[in-house]
Structures are given as C-alpha cells and as structure tokens.
PDB file of C-alpha atoms in Angstrom:
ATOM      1  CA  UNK P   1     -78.820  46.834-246.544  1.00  0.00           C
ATOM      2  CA  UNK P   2     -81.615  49.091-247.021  1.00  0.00           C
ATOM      3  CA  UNK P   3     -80.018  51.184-248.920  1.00  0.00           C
ATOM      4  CA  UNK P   4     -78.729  48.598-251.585  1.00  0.00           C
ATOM      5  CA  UNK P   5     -80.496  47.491-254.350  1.00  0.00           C
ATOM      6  CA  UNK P   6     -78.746  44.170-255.471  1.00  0.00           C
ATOM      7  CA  UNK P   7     -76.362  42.119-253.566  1.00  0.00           C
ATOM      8  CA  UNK P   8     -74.249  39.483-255.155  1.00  0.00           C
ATOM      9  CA  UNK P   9     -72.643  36.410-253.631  1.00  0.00           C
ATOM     10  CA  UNK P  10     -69.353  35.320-254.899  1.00  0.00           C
ATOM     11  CA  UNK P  11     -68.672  31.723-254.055  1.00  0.00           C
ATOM     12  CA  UNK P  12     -65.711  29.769-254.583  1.00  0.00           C
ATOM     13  CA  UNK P  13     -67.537  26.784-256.426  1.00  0.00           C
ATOM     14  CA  UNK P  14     -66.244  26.479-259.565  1.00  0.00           C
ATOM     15  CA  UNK P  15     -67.224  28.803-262.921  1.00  0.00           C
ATOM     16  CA  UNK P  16     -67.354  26.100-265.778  1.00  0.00           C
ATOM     17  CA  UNK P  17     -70.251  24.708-266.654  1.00  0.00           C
ATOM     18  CA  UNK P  18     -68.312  22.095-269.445  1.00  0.00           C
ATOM     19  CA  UNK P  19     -64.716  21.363-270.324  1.00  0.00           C
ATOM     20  CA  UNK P  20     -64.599  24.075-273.021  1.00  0.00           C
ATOM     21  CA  UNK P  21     -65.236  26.934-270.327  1.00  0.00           C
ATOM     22  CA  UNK P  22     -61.954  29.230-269.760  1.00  0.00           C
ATOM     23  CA  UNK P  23     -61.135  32.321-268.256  1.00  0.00           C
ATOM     24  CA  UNK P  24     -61.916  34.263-271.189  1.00  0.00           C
ATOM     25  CA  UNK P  25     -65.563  33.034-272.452  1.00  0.00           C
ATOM     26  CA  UNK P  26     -66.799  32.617-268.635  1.00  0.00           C
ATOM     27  CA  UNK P  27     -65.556  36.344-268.503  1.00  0.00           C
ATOM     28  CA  UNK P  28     -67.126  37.327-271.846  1.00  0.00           C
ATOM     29  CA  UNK P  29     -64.097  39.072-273.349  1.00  0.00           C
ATOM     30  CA  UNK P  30     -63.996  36.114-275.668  1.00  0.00           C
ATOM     31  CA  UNK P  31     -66.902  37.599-277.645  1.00  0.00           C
ATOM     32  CA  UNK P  32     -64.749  40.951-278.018  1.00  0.00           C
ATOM     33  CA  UNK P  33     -62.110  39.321-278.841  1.00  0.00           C
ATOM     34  CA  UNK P  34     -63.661  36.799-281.454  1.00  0.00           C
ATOM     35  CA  UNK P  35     -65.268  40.018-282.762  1.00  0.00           C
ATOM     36  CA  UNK P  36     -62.432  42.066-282.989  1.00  0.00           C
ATOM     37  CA  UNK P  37     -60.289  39.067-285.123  1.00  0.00           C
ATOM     38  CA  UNK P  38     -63.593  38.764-287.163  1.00  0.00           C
ATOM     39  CA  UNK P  39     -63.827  42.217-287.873  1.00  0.00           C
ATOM     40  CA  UNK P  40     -59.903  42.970-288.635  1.00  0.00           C
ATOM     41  CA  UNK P  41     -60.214  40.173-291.148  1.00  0.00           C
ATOM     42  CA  UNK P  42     -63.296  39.958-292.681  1.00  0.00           C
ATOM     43  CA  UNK P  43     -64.454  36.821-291.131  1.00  0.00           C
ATOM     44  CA  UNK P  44     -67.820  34.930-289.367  1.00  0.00           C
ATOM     45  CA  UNK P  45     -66.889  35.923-285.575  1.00  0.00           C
ATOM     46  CA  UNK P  46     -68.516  32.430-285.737  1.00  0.00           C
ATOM     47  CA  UNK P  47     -65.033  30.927-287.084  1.00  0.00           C
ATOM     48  CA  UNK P  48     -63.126  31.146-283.688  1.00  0.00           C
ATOM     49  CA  UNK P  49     -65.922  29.106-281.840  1.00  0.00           C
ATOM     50  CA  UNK P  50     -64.788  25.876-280.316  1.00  0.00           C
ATOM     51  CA  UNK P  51     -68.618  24.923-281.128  1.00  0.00           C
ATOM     52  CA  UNK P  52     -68.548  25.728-284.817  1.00  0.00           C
ATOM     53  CA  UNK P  53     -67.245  25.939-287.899  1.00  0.00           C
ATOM     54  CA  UNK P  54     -64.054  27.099-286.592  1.00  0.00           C
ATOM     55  CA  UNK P  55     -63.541  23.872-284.786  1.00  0.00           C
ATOM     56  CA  UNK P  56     -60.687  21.249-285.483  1.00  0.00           C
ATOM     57  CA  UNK P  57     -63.083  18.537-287.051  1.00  0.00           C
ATOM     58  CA  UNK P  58     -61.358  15.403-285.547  1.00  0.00           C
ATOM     59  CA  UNK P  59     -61.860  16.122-282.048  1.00  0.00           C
ATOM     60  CA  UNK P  60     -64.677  18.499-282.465  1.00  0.00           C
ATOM     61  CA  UNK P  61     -62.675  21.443-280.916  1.00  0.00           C
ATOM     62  CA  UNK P  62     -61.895  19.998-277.501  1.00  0.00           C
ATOM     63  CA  UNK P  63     -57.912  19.719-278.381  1.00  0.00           C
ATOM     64  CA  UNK P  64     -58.010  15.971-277.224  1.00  0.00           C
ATOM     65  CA  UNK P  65     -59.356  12.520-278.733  1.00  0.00           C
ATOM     66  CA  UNK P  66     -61.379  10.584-275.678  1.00  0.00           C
ATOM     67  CA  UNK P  67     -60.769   7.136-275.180  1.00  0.00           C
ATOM     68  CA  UNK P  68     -63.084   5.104-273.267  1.00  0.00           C
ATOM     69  CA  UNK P  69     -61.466   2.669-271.291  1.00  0.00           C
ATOM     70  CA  UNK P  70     -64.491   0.770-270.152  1.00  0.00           C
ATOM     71  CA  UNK P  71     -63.123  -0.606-266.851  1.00  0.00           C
ATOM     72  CA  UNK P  72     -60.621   1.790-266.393  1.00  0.00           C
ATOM     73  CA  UNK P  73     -61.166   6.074-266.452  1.00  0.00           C
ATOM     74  CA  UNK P  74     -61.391   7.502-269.662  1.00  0.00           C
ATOM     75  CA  UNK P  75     -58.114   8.567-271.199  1.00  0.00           C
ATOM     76  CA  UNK P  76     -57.886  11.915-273.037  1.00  0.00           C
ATOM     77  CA  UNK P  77     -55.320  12.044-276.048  1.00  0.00           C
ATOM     78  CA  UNK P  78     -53.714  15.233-277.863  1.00  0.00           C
ATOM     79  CA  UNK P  79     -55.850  15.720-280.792  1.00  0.00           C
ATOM     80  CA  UNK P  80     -53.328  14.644-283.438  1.00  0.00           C
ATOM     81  CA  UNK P  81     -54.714  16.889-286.223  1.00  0.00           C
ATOM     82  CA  UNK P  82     -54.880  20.094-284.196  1.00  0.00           C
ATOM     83  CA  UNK P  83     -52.142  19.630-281.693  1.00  0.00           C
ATOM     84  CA  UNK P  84     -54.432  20.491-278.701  1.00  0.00           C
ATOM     85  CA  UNK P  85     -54.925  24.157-280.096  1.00  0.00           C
ATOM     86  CA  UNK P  86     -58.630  23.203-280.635  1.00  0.00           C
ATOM     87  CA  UNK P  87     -58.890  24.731-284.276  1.00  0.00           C
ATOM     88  CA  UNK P  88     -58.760  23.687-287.964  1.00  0.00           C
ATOM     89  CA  UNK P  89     -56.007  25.113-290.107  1.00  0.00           C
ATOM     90  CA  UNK P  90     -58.300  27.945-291.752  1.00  0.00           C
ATOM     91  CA  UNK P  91     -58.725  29.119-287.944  1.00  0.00           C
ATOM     92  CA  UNK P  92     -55.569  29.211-287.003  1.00  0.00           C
ATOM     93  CA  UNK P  93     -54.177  31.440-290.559  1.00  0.00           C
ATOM     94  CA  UNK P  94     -56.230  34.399-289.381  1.00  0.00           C
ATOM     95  CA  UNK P  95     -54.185  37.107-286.861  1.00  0.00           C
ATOM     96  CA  UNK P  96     -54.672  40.531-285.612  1.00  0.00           C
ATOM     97  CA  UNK P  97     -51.512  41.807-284.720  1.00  0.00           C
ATOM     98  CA  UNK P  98     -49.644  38.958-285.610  1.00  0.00           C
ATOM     99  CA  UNK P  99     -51.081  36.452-283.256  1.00  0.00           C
ATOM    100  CA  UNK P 100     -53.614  33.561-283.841  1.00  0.00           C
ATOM    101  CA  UNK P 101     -56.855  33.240-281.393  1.00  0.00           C
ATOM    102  CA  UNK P 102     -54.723  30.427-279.891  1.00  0.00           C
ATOM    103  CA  UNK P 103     -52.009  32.585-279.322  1.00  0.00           C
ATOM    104  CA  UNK P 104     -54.185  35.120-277.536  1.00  0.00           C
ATOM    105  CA  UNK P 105     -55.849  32.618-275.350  1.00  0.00           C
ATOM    106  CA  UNK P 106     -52.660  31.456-274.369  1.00  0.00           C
ATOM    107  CA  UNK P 107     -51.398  34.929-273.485  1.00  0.00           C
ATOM    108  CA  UNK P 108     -51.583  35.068-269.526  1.00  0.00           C
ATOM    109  CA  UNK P 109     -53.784  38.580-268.343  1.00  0.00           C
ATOM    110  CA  UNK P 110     -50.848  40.494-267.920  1.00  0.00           C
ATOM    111  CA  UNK P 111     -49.699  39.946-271.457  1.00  0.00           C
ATOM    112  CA  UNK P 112     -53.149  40.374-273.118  1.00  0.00           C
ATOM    113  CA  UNK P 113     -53.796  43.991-271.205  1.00  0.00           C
ATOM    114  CA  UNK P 114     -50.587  45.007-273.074  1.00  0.00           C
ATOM    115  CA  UNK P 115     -51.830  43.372-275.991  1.00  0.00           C
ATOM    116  CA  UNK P 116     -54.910  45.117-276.341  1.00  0.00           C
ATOM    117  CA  UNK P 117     -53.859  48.417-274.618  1.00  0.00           C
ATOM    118  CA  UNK P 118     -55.282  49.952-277.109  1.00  0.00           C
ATOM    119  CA  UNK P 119     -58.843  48.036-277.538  1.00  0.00           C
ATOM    120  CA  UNK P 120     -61.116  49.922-274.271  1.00  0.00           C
ATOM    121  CA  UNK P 121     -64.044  47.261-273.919  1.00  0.00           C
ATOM    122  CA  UNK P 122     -61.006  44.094-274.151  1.00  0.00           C
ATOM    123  CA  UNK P 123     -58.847  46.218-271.648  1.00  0.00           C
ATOM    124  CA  UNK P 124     -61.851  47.325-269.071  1.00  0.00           C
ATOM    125  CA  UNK P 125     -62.369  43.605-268.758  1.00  0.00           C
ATOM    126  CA  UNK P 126     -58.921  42.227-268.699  1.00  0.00           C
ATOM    127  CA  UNK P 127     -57.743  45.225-266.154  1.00  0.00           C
ATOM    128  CA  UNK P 128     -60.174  43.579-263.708  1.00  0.00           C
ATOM    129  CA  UNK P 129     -58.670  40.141-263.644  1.00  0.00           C
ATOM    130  CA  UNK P 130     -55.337  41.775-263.186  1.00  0.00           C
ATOM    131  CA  UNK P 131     -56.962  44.025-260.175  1.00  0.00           C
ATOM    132  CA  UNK P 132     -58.069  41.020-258.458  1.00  0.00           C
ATOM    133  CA  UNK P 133     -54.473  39.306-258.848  1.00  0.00           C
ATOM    134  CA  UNK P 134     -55.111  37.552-261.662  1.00  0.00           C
ATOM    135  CA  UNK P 135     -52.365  38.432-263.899  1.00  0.00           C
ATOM    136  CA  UNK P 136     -50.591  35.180-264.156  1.00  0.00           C
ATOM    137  CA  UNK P 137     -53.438  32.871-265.082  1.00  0.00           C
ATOM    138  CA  UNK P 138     -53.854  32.487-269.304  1.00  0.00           C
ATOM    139  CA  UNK P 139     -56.865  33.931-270.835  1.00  0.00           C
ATOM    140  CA  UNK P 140     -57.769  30.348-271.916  1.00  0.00           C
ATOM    141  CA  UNK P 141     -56.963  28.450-268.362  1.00  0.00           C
ATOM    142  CA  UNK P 142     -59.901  26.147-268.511  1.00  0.00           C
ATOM    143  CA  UNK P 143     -62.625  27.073-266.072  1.00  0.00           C
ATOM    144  CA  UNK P 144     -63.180  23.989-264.772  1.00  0.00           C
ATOM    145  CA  UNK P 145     -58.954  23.313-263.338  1.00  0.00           C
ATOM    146  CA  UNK P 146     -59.394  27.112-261.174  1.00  0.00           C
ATOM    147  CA  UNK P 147     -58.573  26.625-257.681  1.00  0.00           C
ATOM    148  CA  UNK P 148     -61.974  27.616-255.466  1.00  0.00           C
ATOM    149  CA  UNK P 149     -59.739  31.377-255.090  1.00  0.00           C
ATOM    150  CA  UNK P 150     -58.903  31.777-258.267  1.00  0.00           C
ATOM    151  CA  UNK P 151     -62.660  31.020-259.620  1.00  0.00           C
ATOM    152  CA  UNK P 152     -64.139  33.585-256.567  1.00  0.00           C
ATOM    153  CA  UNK P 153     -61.530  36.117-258.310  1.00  0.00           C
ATOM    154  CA  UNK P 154     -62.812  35.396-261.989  1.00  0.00           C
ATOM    155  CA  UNK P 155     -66.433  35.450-260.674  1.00  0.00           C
ATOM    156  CA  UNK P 156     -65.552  38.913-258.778  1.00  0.00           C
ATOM    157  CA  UNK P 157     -63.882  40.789-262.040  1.00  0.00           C
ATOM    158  CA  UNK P 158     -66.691  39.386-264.406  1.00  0.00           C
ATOM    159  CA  UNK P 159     -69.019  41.339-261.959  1.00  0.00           C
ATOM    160  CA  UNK P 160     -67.244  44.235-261.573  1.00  0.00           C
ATOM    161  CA  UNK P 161     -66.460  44.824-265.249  1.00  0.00           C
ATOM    162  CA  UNK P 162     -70.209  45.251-265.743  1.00  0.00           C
ATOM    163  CA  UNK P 163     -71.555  48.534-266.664  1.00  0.00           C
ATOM    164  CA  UNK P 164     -72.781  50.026-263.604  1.00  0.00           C
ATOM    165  CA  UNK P 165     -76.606  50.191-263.196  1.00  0.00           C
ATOM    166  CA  UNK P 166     -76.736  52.486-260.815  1.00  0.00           C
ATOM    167  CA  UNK P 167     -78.344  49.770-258.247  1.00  0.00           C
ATOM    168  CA  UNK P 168     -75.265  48.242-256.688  1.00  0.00           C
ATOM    169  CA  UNK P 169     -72.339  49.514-254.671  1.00  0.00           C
ATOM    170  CA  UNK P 170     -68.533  48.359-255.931  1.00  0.00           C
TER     171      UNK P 170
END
C-alpha cells in the first residue's frame, strides 16, 4: 500500500442516483455519443437529453405517465405520445449511421462496440463493459434495475476507462 497512490472501492450498491440513470450516462459514453449525433447533424448535443429540449413533452422524458394511486403504489404507464422511447418526434428524426439515439441506447455493448468500431473514445469505453462481461446488458439498461454484480462491473469499467494518472495501479 505504500507504494499506491489512490485506491478505489467498488461496491455492489447500486449506480443510479434517479430513474433516468442507465448504463450509458452513469458510464459517460452518453456525452460522446450525444456529441457525436450532434456533431454529424448539426444539432444542440443538448437535443438528446432526457432533461431538455430533446425530451418527449408529455411525460417529461421518463417514457412513462405516473399515476398516483393514493392508497395503493403508484402505477407507471407507457407514455402514449412517445411510446416509452423518452423523446419528441424532432429527437427521434436525427441518425448517425442510420440509427436514432433510441436505437443506440437500446443496442446491447456487444452491438454498440461494432457500432462504433470506428469512433476510439466511444469504443475505449464500451470495450471495458464488454471486458468485465458486460456484453449482453443494453447501453440504456436503467441504472437503478442492475443486479448488485452487474452495477460492481459498470462501476469497475467506468474506472478503468479513465485516462491513467499515473497514481493508480489497473
């Protein structure tokens, strides 16, 4: 230990801080991605948000409608505007490659390294979930539904697709 400069626990408690928490923002490749589909088109990377303007506007870019069932648990609904996919139709016309945003994050890690085989920062990061045996989970598997092993193997590939600092041993 002396010789180690940072140590990092990975627990298996789980990585999503809220409902709209997935594989793929709690791993930051989202923001590549985003960027990358904003970039291709012309777009605000701002438009593939699920907070933002790039949000389906009836359920405020959660996919379902909420019904509180006051003596009963609350009841979540399929967005009937969206269809669950969480964006408004302006959204979901944009594509790189031929694929929407939802389409990526519904591509499972094995699918989206082949995807973006040819996209380095996307690839580092996705290569990692699929090192850790990851490959079958979808880029936009909420966070907050991981087992306790599979969110201990997203926490362990977000830290090891960091740029080295020189202070901690892989």
């Amino acid at each position: 230990l002396d010789h180690d400069k940072k140590i990092i626990k990975v627990g298996k408690d789980n990585v999503g801080i809220n409902s709209r928490s997935n594989v793929a923002t709690y791993t930051n490749v989202f923001d590549i991605i985003r960027t990358l589909f904003a970039k291709e088109n012309g777009v605000d990377s701002g438009l593939f948000s699920f907070n933002s303007k790039g949000a389906c506007e009836n359920c405020g870019g959660n996919g379902y409608i909420k019904m509180d069932m006051h003596f009963l648990g609350d009841v979540k609904q399929e967005c009937d505007v969206c269809h669950g996919k969480r964006y408004n139709q302006e959204t979901l016309q944009v594509k790189y490659k031929g694929k929407t945003i939802v389409d990526v994050l519904d591509m499972t890690v094995e699918e989206a390294l082949e995807f973006f085989k040819n996209v380095p920062r996307i690839k580092q990061k996705i290569q990692t979930l699929y090192d850790v045996g990851l490959g079958y989970i979808k880029l936009g598997h909420p966070s907050t539904t991981l087992s306790g092993g599979e969110a201990q193997r997203v926490k362990l590939a977000t830290e090891l697709s960091k740029k080295a600092t020189g202070k901690t041993n892989r």
